[in-house]
mmCIF file of C-alpha atoms in Angstrom:
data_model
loop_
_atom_site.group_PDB
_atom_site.id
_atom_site.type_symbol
_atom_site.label_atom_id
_atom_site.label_comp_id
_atom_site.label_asym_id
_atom_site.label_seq_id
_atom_site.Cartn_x
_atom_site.Cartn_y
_atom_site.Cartn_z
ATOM 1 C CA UNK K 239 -10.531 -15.397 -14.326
ATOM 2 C CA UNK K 240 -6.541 -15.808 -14.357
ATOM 3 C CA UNK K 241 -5.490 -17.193 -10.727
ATOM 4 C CA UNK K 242 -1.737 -16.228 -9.227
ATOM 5 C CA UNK K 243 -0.012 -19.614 -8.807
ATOM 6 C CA UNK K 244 -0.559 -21.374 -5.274
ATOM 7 C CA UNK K 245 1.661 -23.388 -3.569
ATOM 8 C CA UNK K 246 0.763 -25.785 -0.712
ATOM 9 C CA UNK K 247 -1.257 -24.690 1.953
ATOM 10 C CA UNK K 248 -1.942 -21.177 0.943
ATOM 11 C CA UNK K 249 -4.831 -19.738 -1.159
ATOM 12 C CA UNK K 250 -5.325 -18.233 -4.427
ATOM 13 C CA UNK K 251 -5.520 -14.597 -5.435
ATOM 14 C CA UNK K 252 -6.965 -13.813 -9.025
ATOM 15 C CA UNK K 253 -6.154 -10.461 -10.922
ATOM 16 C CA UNK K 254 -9.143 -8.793 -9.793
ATOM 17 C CA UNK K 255 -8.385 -9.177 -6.327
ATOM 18 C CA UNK K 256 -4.878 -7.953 -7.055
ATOM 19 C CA UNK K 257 -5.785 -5.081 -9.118
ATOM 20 C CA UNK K 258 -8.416 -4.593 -6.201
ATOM 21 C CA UNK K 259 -5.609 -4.440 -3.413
ATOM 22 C CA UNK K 260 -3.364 -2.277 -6.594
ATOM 23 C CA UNK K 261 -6.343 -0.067 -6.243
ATOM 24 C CA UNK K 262 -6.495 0.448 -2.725
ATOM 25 C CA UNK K 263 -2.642 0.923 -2.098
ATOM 26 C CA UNK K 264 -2.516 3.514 -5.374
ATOM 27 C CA UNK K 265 -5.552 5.365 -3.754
ATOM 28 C CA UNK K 266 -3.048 5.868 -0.925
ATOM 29 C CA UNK K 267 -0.257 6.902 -2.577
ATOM 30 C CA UNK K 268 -1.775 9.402 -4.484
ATOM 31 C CA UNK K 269 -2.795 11.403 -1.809
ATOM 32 C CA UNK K 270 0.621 11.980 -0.654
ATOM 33 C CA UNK K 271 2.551 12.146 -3.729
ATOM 34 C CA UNK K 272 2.037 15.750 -4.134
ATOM 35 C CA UNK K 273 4.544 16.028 -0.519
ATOM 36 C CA UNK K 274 7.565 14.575 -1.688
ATOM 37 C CA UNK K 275 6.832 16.646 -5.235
ATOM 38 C CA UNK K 276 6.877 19.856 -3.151
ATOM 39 C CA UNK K 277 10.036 18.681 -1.939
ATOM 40 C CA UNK K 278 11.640 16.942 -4.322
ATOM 41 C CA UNK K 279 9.945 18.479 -8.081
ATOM 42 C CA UNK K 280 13.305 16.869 -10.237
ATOM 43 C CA UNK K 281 12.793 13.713 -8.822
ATOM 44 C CA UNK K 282 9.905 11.416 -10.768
ATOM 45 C CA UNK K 283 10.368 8.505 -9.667
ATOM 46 C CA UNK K 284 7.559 8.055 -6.798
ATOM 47 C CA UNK K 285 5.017 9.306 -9.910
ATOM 48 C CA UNK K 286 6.466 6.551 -12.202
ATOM 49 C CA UNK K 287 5.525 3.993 -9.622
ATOM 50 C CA UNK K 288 1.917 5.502 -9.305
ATOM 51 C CA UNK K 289 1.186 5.714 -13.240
ATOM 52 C CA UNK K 290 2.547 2.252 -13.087
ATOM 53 C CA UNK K 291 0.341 0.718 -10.429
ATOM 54 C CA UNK K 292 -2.647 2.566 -12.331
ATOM 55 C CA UNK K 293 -1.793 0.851 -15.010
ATOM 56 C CA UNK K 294 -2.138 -2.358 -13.691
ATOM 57 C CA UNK K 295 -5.793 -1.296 -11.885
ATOM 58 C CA UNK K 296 -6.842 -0.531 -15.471
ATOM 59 C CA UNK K 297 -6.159 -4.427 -16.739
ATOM 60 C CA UNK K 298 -2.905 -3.917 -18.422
ATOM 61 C CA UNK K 299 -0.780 -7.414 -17.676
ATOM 62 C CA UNK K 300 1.684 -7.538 -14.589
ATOM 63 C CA UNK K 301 5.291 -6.269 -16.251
ATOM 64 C CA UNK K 302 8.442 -5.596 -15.506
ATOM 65 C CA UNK K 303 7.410 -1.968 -15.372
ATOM 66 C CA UNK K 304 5.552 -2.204 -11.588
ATOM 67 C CA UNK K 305 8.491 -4.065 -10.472
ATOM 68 C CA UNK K 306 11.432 -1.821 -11.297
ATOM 69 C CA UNK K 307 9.369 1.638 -10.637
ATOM 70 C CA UNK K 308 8.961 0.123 -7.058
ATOM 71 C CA UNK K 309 12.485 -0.687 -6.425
ATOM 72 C CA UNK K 310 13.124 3.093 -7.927
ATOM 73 C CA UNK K 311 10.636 4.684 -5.373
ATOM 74 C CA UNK K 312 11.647 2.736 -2.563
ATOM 75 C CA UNK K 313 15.183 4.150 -3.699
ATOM 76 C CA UNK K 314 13.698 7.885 -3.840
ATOM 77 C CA UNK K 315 12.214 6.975 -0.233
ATOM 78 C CA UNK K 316 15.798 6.634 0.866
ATOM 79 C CA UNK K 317 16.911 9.571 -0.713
ATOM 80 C CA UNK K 318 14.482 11.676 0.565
ATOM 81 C CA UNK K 319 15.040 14.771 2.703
ATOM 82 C CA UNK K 320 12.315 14.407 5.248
ATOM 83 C CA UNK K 321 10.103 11.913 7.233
ATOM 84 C CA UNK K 322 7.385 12.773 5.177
ATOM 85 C CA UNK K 323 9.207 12.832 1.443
ATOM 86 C CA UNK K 324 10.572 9.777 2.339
ATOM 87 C CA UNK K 325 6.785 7.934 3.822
ATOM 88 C CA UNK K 326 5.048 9.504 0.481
ATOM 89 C CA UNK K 327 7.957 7.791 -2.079
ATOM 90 C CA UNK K 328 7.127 4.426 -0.249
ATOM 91 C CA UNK K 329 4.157 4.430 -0.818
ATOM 92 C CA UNK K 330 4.277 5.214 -4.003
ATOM 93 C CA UNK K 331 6.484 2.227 -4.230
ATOM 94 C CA UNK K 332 4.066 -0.094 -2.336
ATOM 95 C CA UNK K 333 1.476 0.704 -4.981
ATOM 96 C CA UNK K 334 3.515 -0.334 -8.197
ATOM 97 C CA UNK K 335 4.324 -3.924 -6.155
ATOM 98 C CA UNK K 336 0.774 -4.476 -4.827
ATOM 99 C CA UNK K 337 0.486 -6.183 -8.216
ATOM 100 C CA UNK K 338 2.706 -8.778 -6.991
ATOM 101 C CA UNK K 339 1.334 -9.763 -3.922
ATOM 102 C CA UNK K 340 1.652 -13.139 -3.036
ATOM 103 C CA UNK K 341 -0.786 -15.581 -1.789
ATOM 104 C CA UNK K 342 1.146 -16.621 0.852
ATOM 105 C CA UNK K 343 -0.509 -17.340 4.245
ATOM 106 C CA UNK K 344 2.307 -15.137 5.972
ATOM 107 C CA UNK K 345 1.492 -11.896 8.117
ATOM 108 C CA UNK K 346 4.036 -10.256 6.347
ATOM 109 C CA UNK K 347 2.248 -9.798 2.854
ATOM 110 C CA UNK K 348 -0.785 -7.728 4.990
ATOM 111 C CA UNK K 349 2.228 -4.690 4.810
ATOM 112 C CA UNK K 350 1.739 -4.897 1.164
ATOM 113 C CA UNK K 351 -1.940 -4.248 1.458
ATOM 114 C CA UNK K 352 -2.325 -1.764 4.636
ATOM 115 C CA UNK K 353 1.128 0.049 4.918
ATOM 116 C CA UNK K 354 0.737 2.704 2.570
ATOM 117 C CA UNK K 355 -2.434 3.576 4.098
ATOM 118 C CA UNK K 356 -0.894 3.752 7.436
ATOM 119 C CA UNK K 357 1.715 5.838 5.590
ATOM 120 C CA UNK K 358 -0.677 8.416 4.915
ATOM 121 C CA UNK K 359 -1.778 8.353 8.460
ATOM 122 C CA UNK K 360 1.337 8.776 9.634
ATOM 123 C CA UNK K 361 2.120 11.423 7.514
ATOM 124 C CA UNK K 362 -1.329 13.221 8.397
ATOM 125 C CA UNK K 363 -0.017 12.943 12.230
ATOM 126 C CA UNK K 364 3.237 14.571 11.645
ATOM 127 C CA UNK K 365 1.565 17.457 9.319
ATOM 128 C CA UNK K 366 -0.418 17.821 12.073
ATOM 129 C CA UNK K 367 1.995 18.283 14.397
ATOM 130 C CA UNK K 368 1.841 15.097 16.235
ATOM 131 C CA UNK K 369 -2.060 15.442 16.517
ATOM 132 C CA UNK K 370 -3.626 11.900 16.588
ATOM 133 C CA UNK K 371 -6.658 12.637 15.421
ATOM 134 C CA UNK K 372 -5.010 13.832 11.849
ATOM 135 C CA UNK K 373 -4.193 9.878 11.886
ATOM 136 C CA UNK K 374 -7.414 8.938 13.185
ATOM 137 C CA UNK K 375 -9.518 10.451 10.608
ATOM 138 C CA UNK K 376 -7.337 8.943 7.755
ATOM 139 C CA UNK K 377 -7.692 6.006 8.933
ATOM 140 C CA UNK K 378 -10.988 6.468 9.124
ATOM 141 C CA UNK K 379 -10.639 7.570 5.454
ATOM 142 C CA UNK K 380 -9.103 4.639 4.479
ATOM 143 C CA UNK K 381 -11.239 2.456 5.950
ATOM 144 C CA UNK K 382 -14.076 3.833 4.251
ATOM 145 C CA UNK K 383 -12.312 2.864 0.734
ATOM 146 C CA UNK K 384 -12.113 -0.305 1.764
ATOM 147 C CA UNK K 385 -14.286 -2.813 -0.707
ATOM 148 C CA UNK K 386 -15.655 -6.046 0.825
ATOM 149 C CA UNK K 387 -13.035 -7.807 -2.246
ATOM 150 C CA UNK K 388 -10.316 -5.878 -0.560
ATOM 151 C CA UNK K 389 -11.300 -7.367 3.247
ATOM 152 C CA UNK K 390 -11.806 -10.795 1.565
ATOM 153 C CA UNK K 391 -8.173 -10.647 0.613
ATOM 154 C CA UNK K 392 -6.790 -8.532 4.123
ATOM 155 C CA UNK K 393 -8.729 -11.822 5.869
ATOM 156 C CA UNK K 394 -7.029 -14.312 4.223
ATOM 157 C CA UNK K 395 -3.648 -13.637 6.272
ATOM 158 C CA UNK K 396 -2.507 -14.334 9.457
ATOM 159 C CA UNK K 397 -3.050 -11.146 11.569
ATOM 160 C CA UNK K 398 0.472 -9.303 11.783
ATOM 161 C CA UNK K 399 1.734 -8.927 15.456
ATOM 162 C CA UNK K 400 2.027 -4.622 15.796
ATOM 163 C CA UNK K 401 5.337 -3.789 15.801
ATOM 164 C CA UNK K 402 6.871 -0.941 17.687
ATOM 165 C CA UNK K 403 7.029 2.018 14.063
ATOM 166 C CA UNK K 404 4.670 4.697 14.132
ATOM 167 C CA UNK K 405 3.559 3.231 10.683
ATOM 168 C CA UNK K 406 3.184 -0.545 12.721
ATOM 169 C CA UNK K 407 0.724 0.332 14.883
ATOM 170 C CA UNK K 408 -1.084 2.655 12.653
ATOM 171 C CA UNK K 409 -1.392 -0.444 10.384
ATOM 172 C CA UNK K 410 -2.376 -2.697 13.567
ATOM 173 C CA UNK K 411 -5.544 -0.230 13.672
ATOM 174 C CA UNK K 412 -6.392 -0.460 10.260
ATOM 175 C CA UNK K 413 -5.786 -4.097 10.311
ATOM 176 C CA UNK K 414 -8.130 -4.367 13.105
ATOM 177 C CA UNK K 415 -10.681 -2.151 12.046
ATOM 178 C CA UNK K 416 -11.200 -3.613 8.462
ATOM 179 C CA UNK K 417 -11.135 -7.498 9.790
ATOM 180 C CA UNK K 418 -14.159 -6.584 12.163
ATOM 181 C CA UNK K 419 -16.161 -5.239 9.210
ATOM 182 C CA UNK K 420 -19.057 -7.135 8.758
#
């Protein structure tokens, strides 16, 4: 089983975990895709970044491919005419880079595992019109796709401090939620 490169004092990640965390993030994704195509139909970049992240779930090598499709969707997140256009494109993004996560013992990288799920939350919320419980229940959602591999990995990083985004503290609960699985 192929092992990402460690460096000092941080821990190892093999391809299964990252196409386990790929999984997870392109789960996400998916679900919203479908709003920023309403929105946006001409624009397929946020898909590219999906098919590529699925590729990489279904054991094709890392590539150039995940990385440039997630620097184009991030790009179609900032071009995007709404809130919600522009959350779905990111997370589109987020799932073609989840194949590069990095084993680095830095809060940071949990973003890169739990942010597009809290995307989706978000994006339930504001569909909702501001209704928590839209955000609740995806969360809920999400946590329910959660594999024991995929809380393995979540544990292995320093718990991020919640920031002060909509999308932060939706990720905070998540965060929380999935570290006190047993």
């Amino acid at each position: 089983m192929a092992c990402v490169p460690r460096a000092s004092g941080d821990f190892e990640l093999t391809m299964d975990e990252l196409r386990t965390v790929a999984r997870f993030v392109a789960e996400s994704a998916a679900q919203v895709l479908p709003l920023f195509e309403d929105i946006h139909p001409d624009d397929p970049r946020p898909r590219a970044a999906i098919d590529a992240a699925w590729e990489f779930v279904n054991g094709a090598n890392r590539s150039r491919r995940q990385r440039v499709t997630s620097l184009d969707a991030h790009r179609a997140a900032r071009d995007s005419a709404t809130e919600v256009a522009k959350l779905a494109a990111r997370c589109a993004g987020d799932a073609a880079s989840a194949a590069y996560l990095h084993p680095l013992a830095q809060a940071g990288q949990v973003g890169h595992i739990l942010r597009a799920a809290a995307s989706v939350a978000h994006i339930a919320e504001l569909e909702a019109g501001g209704d928590t419980r839209a955000s609740s229940a995806a969360i809920e959602e999400a946590r329910g796709r959660a594999t024991p591999t995929l809380i393995d990995v979540l544990r292995r990083y320093p718990t991020p401090a919640p920031g002060r985004s909509r999308d932060s503290q939706l990720m905070a609960r998540l965060d929380a939620l999935l570290r006190a699985s047993r």
